[in-house]
Amino acid sequence: MNQKKADWMLVLVTVLWGTSYLFMKTGLDDLGVFTFIALRFFIAFVIMALFFHRALFHTDFRTLVYSLLQSLMLLGVFAFLMFGMLTTPASKAGFLNSLTVIFVPILHALITRHLPPRRVMTGAGVSLIGIFLLTGTSSLMLSSGDLFCIIGALFNAGYIILAGHVGKQVPTLAFSIWQMGFTGVLSLLLALIFEPFQLPATLAAWTSVLGLAILCSAVGYLLQNIAQKFTSDLHAGLIFSLEPVFAALFAYLFVGERLSVQASIGAVLVLLSIVIMEIKIGNDRKMPRAWFAVSLFKKHSRPDK
């Protein structure tokens, strides 16, 4: 698989994640945060284990450790985001969660000590503006719920970067299956401690849980782990900014929600950001080479002793 195909696979993942907003609207209000996460990921684990049980026989200790680490990232993403949504409007929560598109290149730069390509940073900036317009956020004042959403976005950025680096060192199937299981177990333990654990009471609620477990978790995260072996975490972070665009599209197709002119402009900007990422703008490594030139100048300008 080449990078182009991997990027298109990540677009498909983003399409699947765009359906999550519809599922969450149909019957999950009566479930606690940790209970919801536990059901979603434990069901995903069971389904994946049934279909790919042979992969589990090839699990080594390193795979288990990396899967546990990724499960902590997943738990952080959904726990902070969902607690944030309890007090933050959905549109603003969607915008704050999309700060992942900025956090990924920042974390990447801190880890690799190299600035991301200029086209990626430009695309990230255009995408953030587009998401701001698309979600209709009217205020930038931060509440405690907003901070939870921002922390969730930071965990999401960490997950993307780890998936790109750690996922290349372990078997993809076993890695994907175990992180679903660990996330489900950890969430269940927290649910039993902090919440009155209960199962969904309606068919609509069960449909929501199963849709999220199968499409958004089992299939979505498996495809992400496969694709990120052949593309960069910078590409993944920017492609995932398409999620609110697909969410708005599904809301229009199935619920009848219409986009305003402002939101439509925002959606176009997000799509434009993906195009910008694929276009080479000047010298992507201009800044690092500038530092090299400065150091070279200092070296030759020192007086001989």
Coordinates of C-alpha atoms in Angstrom, one line a residue:
M1 CA 0.0 0.0 0.0
N2 CA 1.3 3.5 -0.9
Q3 CA 0.7 6.7 1.0
K4 CA -2.1 7.8 -1.4
K5 CA -4.1 4.7 -0.7
A6 CA -3.4 5.0 3.0
D7 CA -4.7 8.5 3.0
W8 CA -7.8 7.5 1.2
M9 CA -8.3 4.7 3.8
L10 CA -8.1 7.4 6.5
V11 CA -10.7 9.4 4.7
L12 CA -13.0 6.3 4.9
V13 CA -12.3 6.1 8.6
T14 CA -13.3 9.7 8.9
V15 CA -16.5 9.0 7.1
L16 CA -17.3 6.2 9.6
W17 CA -16.5 8.5 12.5
G18 CA -18.8 11.2 11.0
T19 CA -21.7 8.8 11.6
S20 CA -21.0 8.8 15.4
Y21 CA -22.9 12.0 16.0
L22 CA -26.1 10.4 14.6
F23 CA -25.7 7.3 16.8
M24 CA -25.1 9.4 19.9
K25 CA -28.3 11.3 19.3
T26 CA -30.5 8.2 19.4
G27 CA -30.8 6.9 22.9
L28 CA -27.5 7.3 24.8
D29 CA -28.7 10.1 27.2
D30 CA -29.5 7.5 29.9
L31 CA -26.0 6.0 30.1
G32 CA -23.1 7.2 32.2
V33 CA -19.9 8.3 30.5
F34 CA -17.8 5.3 31.5
T35 CA -20.7 2.9 31.0
F36 CA -21.0 4.2 27.4
I37 CA -17.3 3.9 26.7
A38 CA -17.2 0.4 28.3
L39 CA -20.1 -1.0 26.2
R40 CA -18.8 0.6 23.0
F41 CA -15.2 -0.8 23.2
F42 CA -16.0 -4.1 24.9
I43 CA -18.5 -5.0 22.2
A44 CA -15.9 -4.0 19.6
F45 CA -13.3 -6.2 21.3
V46 CA -15.7 -9.2 21.2
I47 CA -16.6 -8.8 17.6
M48 CA -13.0 -8.3 16.5
A49 CA -11.8 -11.3 18.6
L50 CA -14.5 -13.5 17.0
F51 CA -13.5 -12.6 13.4
F52 CA -9.7 -12.4 14.0
H53 CA -9.2 -14.8 16.9
R54 CA -6.1 -16.4 15.2
A55 CA -4.3 -13.1 15.4
L56 CA -4.5 -13.2 19.2
F57 CA -2.3 -16.4 19.2
H58 CA 0.5 -14.3 17.9
T59 CA 0.4 -11.7 20.7
D60 CA 3.7 -11.0 22.4
F61 CA 4.4 -8.9 25.5
R62 CA 5.4 -5.8 23.6
T63 CA 2.0 -5.9 21.7
L64 CA 0.1 -6.1 25.0
V65 CA 2.1 -3.2 26.5
Y66 CA 1.6 -0.9 23.4
S67 CA -2.1 -1.9 23.3
L68 CA -2.5 -0.9 26.9
L69 CA -0.8 2.4 26.3
Q70 CA -3.1 3.2 23.4
S71 CA -6.1 2.1 25.4
L72 CA -5.2 4.8 28.0
M73 CA -5.1 7.3 25.2
L74 CA -8.5 6.2 23.9
L75 CA -10.0 6.3 27.4
G76 CA -8.6 9.8 27.8
V77 CA -10.1 11.0 24.5
F78 CA -13.6 9.9 25.1
A79 CA -13.8 10.4 28.9
F80 CA -12.6 14.1 28.7
L81 CA -14.7 14.8 25.6
M82 CA -17.9 13.3 27.0
F83 CA -17.5 15.0 30.4
G84 CA -16.9 18.2 28.5
M85 CA -20.0 17.9 26.5
L86 CA -22.1 17.7 29.7
T87 CA -21.6 21.5 30.1
T88 CA -20.3 22.6 26.7
P89 CA -22.6 23.2 23.6
A90 CA -22.1 20.5 21.0
S91 CA -20.9 23.0 18.4
K92 CA -18.2 24.3 20.6
A93 CA -17.2 20.9 21.8
G94 CA -16.9 19.8 18.2
F95 CA -14.6 22.8 17.5
L96 CA -12.4 22.2 20.6
N97 CA -12.1 18.5 19.8
S98 CA -10.9 19.4 16.4
L99 CA -7.9 21.2 17.9
T100 CA -6.3 17.8 17.4
V101 CA -5.4 19.2 13.9
I102 CA -3.1 21.7 15.6
F103 CA -1.9 19.5 18.5
V104 CA -0.6 16.7 16.2
P105 CA 2.1 18.9 14.4
I106 CA 3.0 20.5 17.7
L107 CA 3.6 17.1 19.4
H108 CA 5.3 15.8 16.3
A109 CA 7.7 18.7 16.3
L110 CA 8.5 18.2 20.0
I111 CA 9.2 14.5 19.6
T112 CA 11.1 14.6 16.3
R113 CA 12.7 18.0 16.9
H114 CA 11.9 18.9 13.3
L115 CA 9.3 21.4 12.1
P116 CA 6.5 19.9 10.1
P117 CA 6.3 20.8 6.3
R118 CA 5.0 24.2 5.7
R119 CA 2.1 22.9 3.6
V120 CA 0.9 20.8 6.6
M121 CA 1.0 23.8 9.0
T122 CA -0.8 25.9 6.4
G123 CA -3.4 23.2 5.9
A124 CA -3.9 22.9 9.7
G125 CA -4.5 26.6 10.0
V126 CA -7.0 26.7 7.2
S127 CA -8.7 23.6 8.6
L128 CA -9.0 25.2 12.0
I129 CA -10.6 28.3 10.6
G130 CA -13.0 26.1 8.6
I131 CA -14.0 24.0 11.6
F132 CA -14.6 27.2 13.6
L133 CA -17.0 28.4 10.9
L134 CA -18.6 25.0 10.3
T135 CA -19.4 24.4 14.0
G136 CA -20.9 27.8 14.5
T137 CA -18.9 28.5 17.6
S138 CA -19.9 32.0 18.9
S139 CA -17.6 32.4 21.9
L140 CA -14.0 31.6 22.7
M141 CA -14.4 32.1 26.5
L142 CA -13.3 28.9 28.2
S143 CA -15.3 27.0 30.9
S144 CA -14.3 23.9 32.8
G145 CA -16.2 21.8 30.2
D146 CA -14.2 23.5 27.4
L147 CA -11.0 22.6 29.1
F148 CA -12.1 18.9 29.3
C149 CA -12.7 19.0 25.5
I150 CA -9.2 20.5 24.9
I151 CA -7.6 17.8 27.0
G152 CA -9.5 15.2 25.1
A153 CA -8.2 16.7 21.8
L154 CA -4.7 16.5 23.2
F155 CA -5.2 12.8 24.1
N156 CA -6.5 12.3 20.5
A157 CA -3.3 13.8 19.1
G158 CA -1.2 11.6 21.3
Y159 CA -3.2 8.5 20.1
I160 CA -2.6 9.5 16.4
I161 CA 1.1 9.9 16.9
L162 CA 1.5 6.7 18.8
A163 CA -0.5 4.8 16.3
G164 CA 1.8 6.0 13.6
H165 CA 5.0 5.0 15.4
V166 CA 4.1 2.1 17.7
G167 CA 1.7 0.5 15.3
K168 CA 4.6 -0.2 12.9
Q169 CA 6.4 -2.3 15.5
V170 CA 3.6 -4.8 16.4
P171 CA 1.1 -7.0 14.5
T172 CA -1.8 -4.7 13.4
L173 CA -4.7 -7.1 14.1
A174 CA -3.6 -8.1 17.6
F175 CA -2.7 -4.6 18.5
S176 CA -6.1 -3.3 17.3
I177 CA -8.0 -6.0 19.1
W178 CA -6.3 -5.7 22.5
Q179 CA -6.6 -1.9 22.7
M180 CA -10.3 -2.3 22.2
G181 CA -10.4 -4.9 25.0
F182 CA -8.2 -2.9 27.4
T183 CA -10.3 0.3 26.8
G184 CA -13.5 -1.6 27.5
V185 CA -12.2 -3.2 30.7
L186 CA -10.7 0.0 32.1
S187 CA -13.9 1.9 31.4
L188 CA -16.0 -0.9 33.0
L189 CA -13.9 -0.7 36.2
L190 CA -14.4 3.1 36.3
A191 CA -18.1 2.7 35.6
L192 CA -18.5 0.2 38.5
I193 CA -16.7 2.7 40.8
F194 CA -18.3 6.0 39.8
E195 CA -21.6 5.2 38.1
P196 CA -24.7 3.0 38.6
F197 CA -23.9 0.5 35.8
Q198 CA -26.9 -0.2 33.6
L199 CA -27.5 -1.6 30.1
P200 CA -29.4 0.3 27.4
A201 CA -33.1 0.1 27.9
T202 CA -34.4 0.7 24.4
L203 CA -33.9 -0.7 20.9
A204 CA -32.7 2.7 19.7
A205 CA -30.1 2.8 22.5
W206 CA -28.8 -0.7 21.6
T207 CA -28.7 0.4 17.9
S208 CA -26.6 3.3 18.8
V209 CA -24.2 1.3 20.9
L210 CA -23.8 -1.4 18.3
G211 CA -23.3 1.2 15.5
L212 CA -20.6 2.9 17.5
A213 CA -19.0 -0.3 18.5
I214 CA -18.9 -1.9 15.0
L215 CA -18.4 1.0 12.6
C216 CA -16.7 3.6 14.6
S217 CA -14.6 1.5 16.9
A218 CA -13.9 -2.0 15.5
V219 CA -13.8 -1.1 11.8
G220 CA -12.6 2.5 12.2
Y221 CA -9.7 2.0 14.5
L222 CA -8.5 -1.2 12.7
L223 CA -8.4 0.7 9.4
Q224 CA -6.6 3.6 11.1
N225 CA -3.9 1.3 12.5
I226 CA -3.5 -0.3 9.1
A227 CA -3.3 3.0 7.2
Q228 CA -0.9 4.7 9.6
K229 CA 1.7 2.2 8.7
F230 CA 2.0 3.7 5.3
T231 CA 1.4 7.4 5.9
S232 CA 2.5 10.0 8.4
D233 CA 0.8 11.1 11.6
L234 CA 0.8 14.7 10.2
H235 CA -1.3 13.5 7.2
A236 CA -3.6 11.5 9.6
G237 CA -4.2 14.5 11.9
L238 CA -5.2 16.8 9.1
I239 CA -7.4 14.2 7.3
F240 CA -9.3 13.6 10.5
S241 CA -10.3 17.2 10.5
L242 CA -12.8 16.2 7.9
E243 CA -14.9 14.5 10.6
P244 CA -17.2 17.5 11.3
V245 CA -17.7 17.9 7.5
F246 CA -19.0 14.3 7.2
A247 CA -21.0 14.7 10.4
A248 CA -22.8 17.7 8.9
L249 CA -23.3 15.8 5.6
F250 CA -24.9 12.8 7.4
A251 CA -27.0 15.2 9.5
Y252 CA -28.3 16.7 6.3
L253 CA -29.0 13.4 4.6
F254 CA -30.7 11.6 7.5
V255 CA -32.0 14.2 9.9
G256 CA -32.6 17.1 7.5
E257 CA -30.3 19.6 9.2
R258 CA -29.2 22.3 6.8
L259 CA -25.9 24.2 6.8
S260 CA -25.9 27.9 7.0
V261 CA -23.8 30.0 4.5
Q262 CA -21.1 30.4 7.2
A263 CA -21.0 26.6 7.9
S264 CA -20.9 25.9 4.1
I265 CA -17.9 28.2 3.8
G266 CA -16.3 26.4 6.7
A267 CA -16.8 23.0 5.1
V268 CA -15.2 24.2 1.9
L269 CA -12.2 25.5 3.8
V270 CA -11.7 22.2 5.6
L271 CA -11.8 20.4 2.2
L272 CA -9.4 23.0 0.8
S273 CA -6.9 22.3 3.7
I274 CA -6.6 18.7 2.5
V275 CA -5.7 19.9 -1.0
I276 CA -3.2 22.3 0.5
M277 CA -1.5 19.4 2.3
E278 CA -0.9 17.6 -1.0
I279 CA 0.7 20.7 -2.7
K280 CA 4.4 21.4 -2.1
I281 CA 4.8 25.0 -1.1
G282 CA 8.3 26.3 -1.6
N283 CA 10.9 24.8 0.7
D284 CA 9.2 22.7 3.4
R285 CA 12.4 22.6 5.4
K286 CA 13.3 26.3 5.2
M287 CA 13.4 26.9 8.9
P288 CA 15.7 24.0 9.8
R289 CA 18.1 24.9 7.0
A290 CA 18.1 28.5 8.2
W291 CA 19.2 27.4 11.6
F292 CA 22.0 25.3 9.8
A293 CA 23.1 28.4 7.9
V294 CA 23.3 30.5 11.1
S295 CA 25.4 27.8 12.9
L296 CA 27.7 27.6 9.8
F297 CA 28.1 31.3 9.8
K298 CA 29.0 31.4 13.5
K299 CA 31.5 28.6 13.0
H300 CA 33.4 30.4 10.2
S301 CA 33.1 33.8 11.9
R302 CA 35.0 32.8 15.0
P303 CA 38.5 34.2 15.3
D304 CA 41.3 31.7 15.1
K305 CA 43.1 31.1 18.3

